[in-house]
Short mmCIF file of C-alpha atoms in Angstrom, two decimals:
data_model
loop_
_atom_site.label_atom_id
_atom_site.label_comp_id
_atom_site.label_asym_id
_atom_site.label_seq_id
_atom_site.Cartn_x
_atom_site.Cartn_y
_atom_site.Cartn_z
CA MET A 1 7.69 24.27 2.79
CA ARG A 2 10.99 24.91 2.77
CA TYR A 3 13.92 21.38 1.83
CA TYR A 4 17.01 21.78 4.08
CA GLY A 5 19.73 19.53 2.51
CA TYR A 6 22.68 18.17 4.54
CA ASN A 7 25.33 20.78 3.21
CA GLU A 8 22.47 23.43 4.73
CA PHE A 9 22.77 21.33 8.17
CA LEU A 10 26.87 21.51 8.02
CA VAL A 11 27.02 25.23 7.58
CA ASP A 12 24.55 25.48 10.26
CA MET A 13 26.16 22.41 12.49
CA LYS A 14 30.15 24.69 12.67
CA GLN A 15 28.38 27.70 13.49
CA LEU A 16 26.61 25.82 16.18
CA VAL A 17 29.69 24.93 17.46
CA ASN A 18 31.22 28.49 17.16
CA VAL A 19 28.28 30.68 18.88
CA LEU A 20 28.19 27.75 22.04
CA ASP A 21 29.59 29.91 24.67
CA PHE A 22 29.80 26.65 27.51
CA GLU A 23 31.52 23.77 27.42
CA PRO A 24 28.89 20.74 27.79
CA ASP A 25 30.17 17.76 28.88
CA GLY A 26 27.22 15.84 27.63
CA ILE A 27 24.14 15.32 24.62
CA VAL A 28 20.92 14.67 25.02
CA ALA A 29 18.80 14.27 21.54
CA ILE A 30 15.03 14.32 21.24
CA ALA A 31 14.30 11.53 19.11
CA ARG A 32 14.11 11.13 16.47
CA GLY A 33 14.92 14.62 14.90
CA GLY A 34 17.92 15.67 17.31
CA MET A 35 19.74 12.26 16.61
CA SER A 36 21.94 13.55 13.57
CA ILE A 37 22.36 16.92 15.12
CA ALA A 38 23.87 15.39 18.05
CA HIS A 39 25.91 12.75 16.40
CA VAL A 40 27.54 15.71 14.79
CA LEU A 41 28.23 17.77 17.58
CA GLY A 42 28.95 15.17 19.47
CA ILE A 43 31.71 14.61 16.64
CA ALA A 44 33.04 18.57 16.91
CA LEU A 45 32.91 18.55 20.19
CA ASP A 46 34.33 15.33 21.37
CA ILE A 47 31.53 14.68 23.88
CA ASN A 48 31.25 10.54 23.80
CA GLU A 49 28.36 11.19 26.34
CA VAL A 50 25.73 11.70 23.56
CA TYR A 51 22.20 10.30 25.13
CA LEU A 52 18.44 10.23 23.32
CA ILE A 53 14.88 11.08 25.03
CA ASN A 54 12.13 9.75 23.64
CA ALA A 55 9.27 12.53 22.47
CA ILE A 56 6.65 11.57 20.96
CA SER A 57 2.81 12.85 19.50
CA TYR A 58 -0.22 10.57 18.95
CA SER A 59 -3.86 11.44 18.66
CA ASP A 60 -5.91 10.15 21.45
CA TYR A 61 -9.11 11.00 20.65
CA GLN A 62 -8.75 13.52 18.67
CA LYS A 63 -6.88 15.08 21.53
CA GLU A 64 -3.04 16.02 20.55
CA VAL A 65 -0.84 14.05 23.16
CA LEU A 66 2.63 14.10 23.24
CA LYS A 67 4.71 11.47 25.28
CA ILE A 68 8.15 11.64 26.86
CA SER A 69 9.40 8.74 27.55
CA ASN A 70 13.07 6.88 28.49
CA PRO A 71 14.89 10.13 30.21
CA PRO A 72 18.24 9.02 30.31
CA SER A 73 20.43 8.28 33.49
CA LEU A 74 22.68 11.25 33.35
CA GLU A 75 25.12 10.10 35.70
CA GLY A 76 28.33 11.99 36.46
CA ARG A 77 27.44 15.16 34.22
CA LYS A 78 28.07 18.84 35.01
CA ASP A 79 27.08 21.10 31.82
CA ILE A 80 24.76 19.26 29.59
CA LEU A 81 23.51 20.31 25.94
CA ILE A 82 19.40 19.37 24.87
CA VAL A 83 18.95 19.36 21.31
CA ASP A 84 16.28 19.16 18.61
CA ASP A 85 16.17 20.51 14.72
CA ILE A 86 13.29 21.81 15.32
CA VAL A 87 11.10 24.22 18.19
CA ASP A 88 7.88 23.98 16.92
CA SER A 89 5.52 24.92 19.71
CA GLY A 90 8.64 25.14 22.02
CA GLU A 91 6.34 21.27 24.30
CA SER A 92 8.66 19.38 23.90
CA MET A 93 11.41 21.19 24.42
CA GLN A 94 9.85 22.42 27.43
CA ARG A 95 8.52 19.13 29.24
CA VAL A 96 11.82 17.26 28.54
CA CYS A 97 13.96 20.16 30.07
CA GLN A 98 11.43 19.88 32.87
CA ILE A 99 11.62 16.06 33.55
CA LEU A 100 15.28 16.36 32.91
CA GLN A 101 15.77 19.27 35.44
CA ASP A 102 13.75 17.07 37.66
CA MET A 103 15.54 14.26 37.42
CA ASN A 104 18.86 15.99 37.29
CA PRO A 105 18.79 18.99 40.25
CA ASP A 106 22.88 19.72 40.37
CA ILE A 107 22.99 20.10 36.62
CA HIS A 108 23.15 22.78 34.05
CA PHE A 109 21.46 22.97 31.10
CA LYS A 110 21.35 24.45 27.64
CA THR A 111 19.07 23.56 24.72
CA ALA A 112 19.71 24.22 20.95
CA SER A 113 17.63 23.81 17.93
CA ILE A 114 18.31 24.24 14.03
CA PHE A 115 15.01 26.16 13.46
CA TYR A 116 13.11 27.98 16.17
CA LYS A 117 9.49 29.63 15.87
CA PRO A 118 8.69 32.64 17.73
CA GLU A 119 5.25 31.73 18.44
CA ALA A 120 6.72 28.55 20.42
CA ILE A 121 6.08 28.59 24.57
CA PHE A 122 10.21 27.49 24.65
CA LYS A 123 12.20 29.55 23.33
CA PRO A 124 15.49 27.68 23.25
CA ASP A 125 18.95 28.92 24.14
CA TYR A 126 20.97 28.58 20.50
CA TYR A 127 19.29 28.47 16.79
CA ILE A 128 19.64 28.86 13.66
CA HIS A 129 17.00 30.17 12.02
CA GLN A 130 13.61 32.06 13.09
CA THR A 131 10.94 30.07 10.64
CA HIS A 132 7.23 29.95 10.55
CA GLY A 133 6.40 27.89 7.97
CA TRP A 134 7.74 24.27 7.55
CA ILE A 135 10.68 22.25 7.37
CA GLU A 136 11.48 19.60 5.38
CA PHE A 137 14.90 17.44 6.61
CA PHE A 138 16.78 15.92 4.62
CA TRP A 139 16.56 12.88 7.12
CA GLU A 140 12.62 12.44 6.51
CA VAL A 141 12.56 12.89 3.11
CA ASP A 142 16.04 12.30 0.89
CA VAL A 143 15.60 8.62 1.95
CA LEU A 144 11.63 8.20 0.73
CA LYS A 145 12.38 9.41 -2.15
CA ASP A 146 12.75 7.76 -5.05
CA MET B 1 42.01 5.67 3.86
CA ARG B 2 37.27 5.52 2.36
CA TYR B 3 35.50 8.90 2.16
CA TYR B 4 31.91 7.70 3.09
CA GLY B 5 30.28 10.45 1.98
CA TYR B 6 26.13 11.50 2.29
CA ASN B 7 25.07 10.32 -0.95
CA GLU B 8 26.29 7.10 -0.90
CA PHE B 9 24.25 6.40 3.21
CA LEU B 10 21.31 7.60 1.28
CA VAL B 11 21.64 4.73 -1.23
CA ASP B 12 23.16 2.17 1.22
CA MET B 13 20.31 3.37 3.71
CA LYS B 14 17.47 3.12 0.87
CA GLN B 15 19.26 -0.99 0.24
CA LEU B 16 19.80 -1.83 3.74
CA VAL B 17 15.73 -0.69 4.18
CA ASN B 18 14.78 -3.21 0.55
CA VAL B 19 17.01 -6.05 2.94
CA LEU B 20 15.64 -6.10 5.94
CA ASP B 21 13.83 -10.01 5.83
CA PHE B 22 11.76 -9.07 10.00
CA GLU B 23 9.78 -6.23 10.25
CA PRO B 24 11.54 -4.09 14.27
CA ASP B 25 9.49 -2.05 16.57
CA GLY B 26 12.69 -0.68 17.72
CA ILE B 27 16.08 0.50 16.75
CA VAL B 28 19.15 0.21 19.03
CA ALA B 29 22.33 2.74 18.26
CA ILE B 30 25.36 1.60 18.73
CA ALA B 31 26.25 5.08 19.75
CA ARG B 32 27.35 7.47 18.29
CA GLY B 33 28.46 6.06 15.10
CA GLY B 34 24.63 4.24 15.21
CA MET B 35 23.45 7.47 15.54
CA SER B 36 22.18 8.86 11.78
CA ILE B 37 21.87 5.42 10.01
CA ALA B 38 19.16 5.37 13.02
CA HIS B 39 17.86 8.59 13.04
CA VAL B 40 17.41 8.32 8.73
CA LEU B 41 16.11 3.88 9.11
CA GLY B 42 13.14 5.20 11.93
CA ILE B 43 12.38 7.46 9.32
CA ALA B 44 11.85 4.91 6.74
CA LEU B 45 11.35 2.09 9.34
CA ASP B 46 8.16 4.57 10.81
CA ILE B 47 9.92 4.02 14.10
CA ASN B 48 9.70 6.29 16.72
CA GLU B 49 10.35 4.01 19.24
CA VAL B 50 14.81 4.21 18.97
CA TYR B 51 17.45 4.37 21.36
CA LEU B 52 20.79 4.41 22.32
CA ILE B 53 24.00 2.22 24.37
CA ASN B 54 27.05 3.82 24.33
CA ALA B 55 29.82 1.63 23.51
CA ILE B 56 33.75 3.82 24.17
CA SER B 57 36.18 2.68 24.02
CA TYR B 58 39.16 3.89 26.23
CA SER B 59 42.76 3.61 26.72
CA ASP B 60 43.66 1.77 30.80
CA TYR B 61 47.06 1.16 31.69
CA GLN B 62 48.08 1.16 27.73
CA LYS B 63 45.42 -1.07 27.24
CA GLU B 64 42.33 -0.91 24.83
CA VAL B 65 39.19 -0.82 27.47
CA LEU B 66 35.66 -1.12 25.65
CA LYS B 67 33.06 0.58 28.47
CA ILE B 68 29.33 -0.35 27.25
CA SER B 69 27.16 2.19 29.10
CA ASN B 70 23.19 2.86 29.16
CA PRO B 71 21.71 -0.15 27.68
CA PRO B 72 18.17 1.65 27.04
CA SER B 73 14.54 0.27 29.00
CA LEU B 74 12.82 -1.42 25.66
CA GLU B 75 9.75 -2.53 27.76
CA GLY B 76 7.33 -3.50 25.08
CA ARG B 77 9.52 -4.38 22.15
CA LYS B 78 9.53 -7.20 20.81
CA ASP B 79 11.55 -7.28 18.24
CA ILE B 80 14.50 -4.99 17.82
CA LEU B 81 17.25 -4.02 15.11
CA ILE B 82 20.67 -3.28 16.68
CA VAL B 83 23.12 -0.79 14.56
CA ASP B 84 25.84 0.70 13.55
CA ASP B 85 28.37 2.25 11.42
CA ILE B 86 31.27 -0.72 11.25
CA VAL B 87 31.25 -3.78 12.45
CA ASP B 88 35.62 -3.51 12.74
CA SER B 89 36.95 -6.09 15.28
CA GLY B 90 33.46 -7.25 16.43
CA GLU B 91 33.75 -6.63 19.84
CA SER B 92 31.10 -3.98 20.23
CA MET B 93 28.47 -5.37 18.48
CA GLN B 94 28.93 -8.74 20.60
CA ARG B 95 28.87 -6.89 23.65
CA VAL B 96 25.93 -4.62 23.10
CA CYS B 97 23.74 -7.95 21.91
CA GLN B 98 24.70 -10.30 25.10
CA ILE B 99 23.67 -7.80 27.53
CA LEU B 100 20.66 -6.28 25.27
CA GLN B 101 19.94 -9.83 25.21
CA ASP B 102 21.13 -10.62 28.78
CA MET B 103 18.53 -7.65 29.98
CA ASN B 104 15.54 -8.71 27.36
CA PRO B 105 14.93 -12.55 27.53
CA ASP B 106 12.08 -12.57 25.34
CA ILE B 107 13.17 -10.23 22.44
CA HIS B 108 14.28 -11.64 19.23
CA PHE B 109 17.34 -8.43 18.01
CA LYS B 110 18.66 -8.97 14.73
CA THR B 111 21.92 -6.70 13.74
CA ALA B 112 22.86 -3.75 11.18
CA SER B 113 25.69 -2.01 9.66
CA ILE B 114 27.49 -0.87 6.89
CA PHE B 115 30.84 -1.96 6.67
CA TYR B 116 31.78 -5.23 7.88
CA LYS B 117 35.23 -6.38 8.41
CA PRO B 118 35.22 -10.08 7.51
CA GLU B 119 38.56 -10.77 10.45
CA ALA B 120 35.46 -9.03 13.32
CA ILE B 121 34.57 -11.98 15.47
CA PHE B 122 30.92 -10.71 14.49
CA LYS B 123 29.13 -11.10 11.90
CA PRO B 124 26.12 -8.78 11.55
CA ASP B 125 23.29 -9.93 10.32
CA TYR B 126 22.77 -6.90 7.41
CA TYR B 127 25.60 -5.01 5.93
CA ILE B 128 26.04 -3.53 3.14
CA HIS B 129 29.46 -3.73 2.51
CA GLN B 130 32.83 -5.65 3.33
CA THR B 131 36.12 -3.77 4.16
CA HIS B 132 39.74 -4.09 5.42
CA GLY B 133 40.41 -0.68 5.40
CA TRP B 134 39.81 3.24 7.42
CA ILE B 135 36.40 4.79 5.90
CA GLU B 136 36.58 8.03 7.05
CA PHE B 137 32.12 9.17 7.49
CA PHE B 138 31.12 11.44 6.63
CA TRP B 139 29.42 13.03 9.31
CA GLU B 140 32.71 12.24 11.43
CA VAL B 141 35.22 14.68 9.11
CA ASP B 142 32.40 16.67 7.17
CA VAL B 143 31.97 19.58 10.02
CA LEU B 144 35.77 19.15 11.04
CA LYS B 145 37.24 20.76 7.21
CA ASP B 146 37.08 24.51 6.61
#
């Protein structure tokens, strides 16, 4: 278990901006994990066109089911960066990419995450850290502490 | 000009959770300002159903124009909390509320912001601070500093 705090996040967002080798004209955050990233990257890259797509895992008859919902309209966009906090199994990022690419065959998509697990079925174009463990993101735990 | 940092945000998010006197089953963030709030509140209130709506101000023939776009589908929701960082003129929050209420006549909407300017044309149901000045939110300035 590793705590990931705001100061580290800030350093990583600056690094992510530096390593991006394309200029997106829109950002799609996978909710909820990608929301704070999309907010800060939207500011850093001066992109107002920020969108959400929901990826929710739930248990159905003891099986994990991943539901992707609310794909946004990306009308007028050409180059989209899809962001999430961690590419864990890789299923969320892979499914989101497929859905958005199918809906928008002319848009060029790239993907970014802060953490990436090498055993995932999907490797993002950009990531900051490799990990094998569980990450406690500040946006998930700080507000729940006394 | 007042800097608004992460630690103060955390205190305010805890307070906002405490003063909420209804139980939303969805959160709509006005992008970009409301995104980090919606992220943390989604965690704190255990709400996966988080949505964005875009409000963008731009100059058109020397006139400020406010464009609201990408209203989300709120199908299946009953009680929605709309969030933004600041209610300044109040125009964004008022227009977003009107649009979402018109699209979803059966949904009950409430509104929350961190800052509220009393001269605004719209007063949110919940806010933490009154202000007359300009706020530098950490998500807007920290990533741009060296």
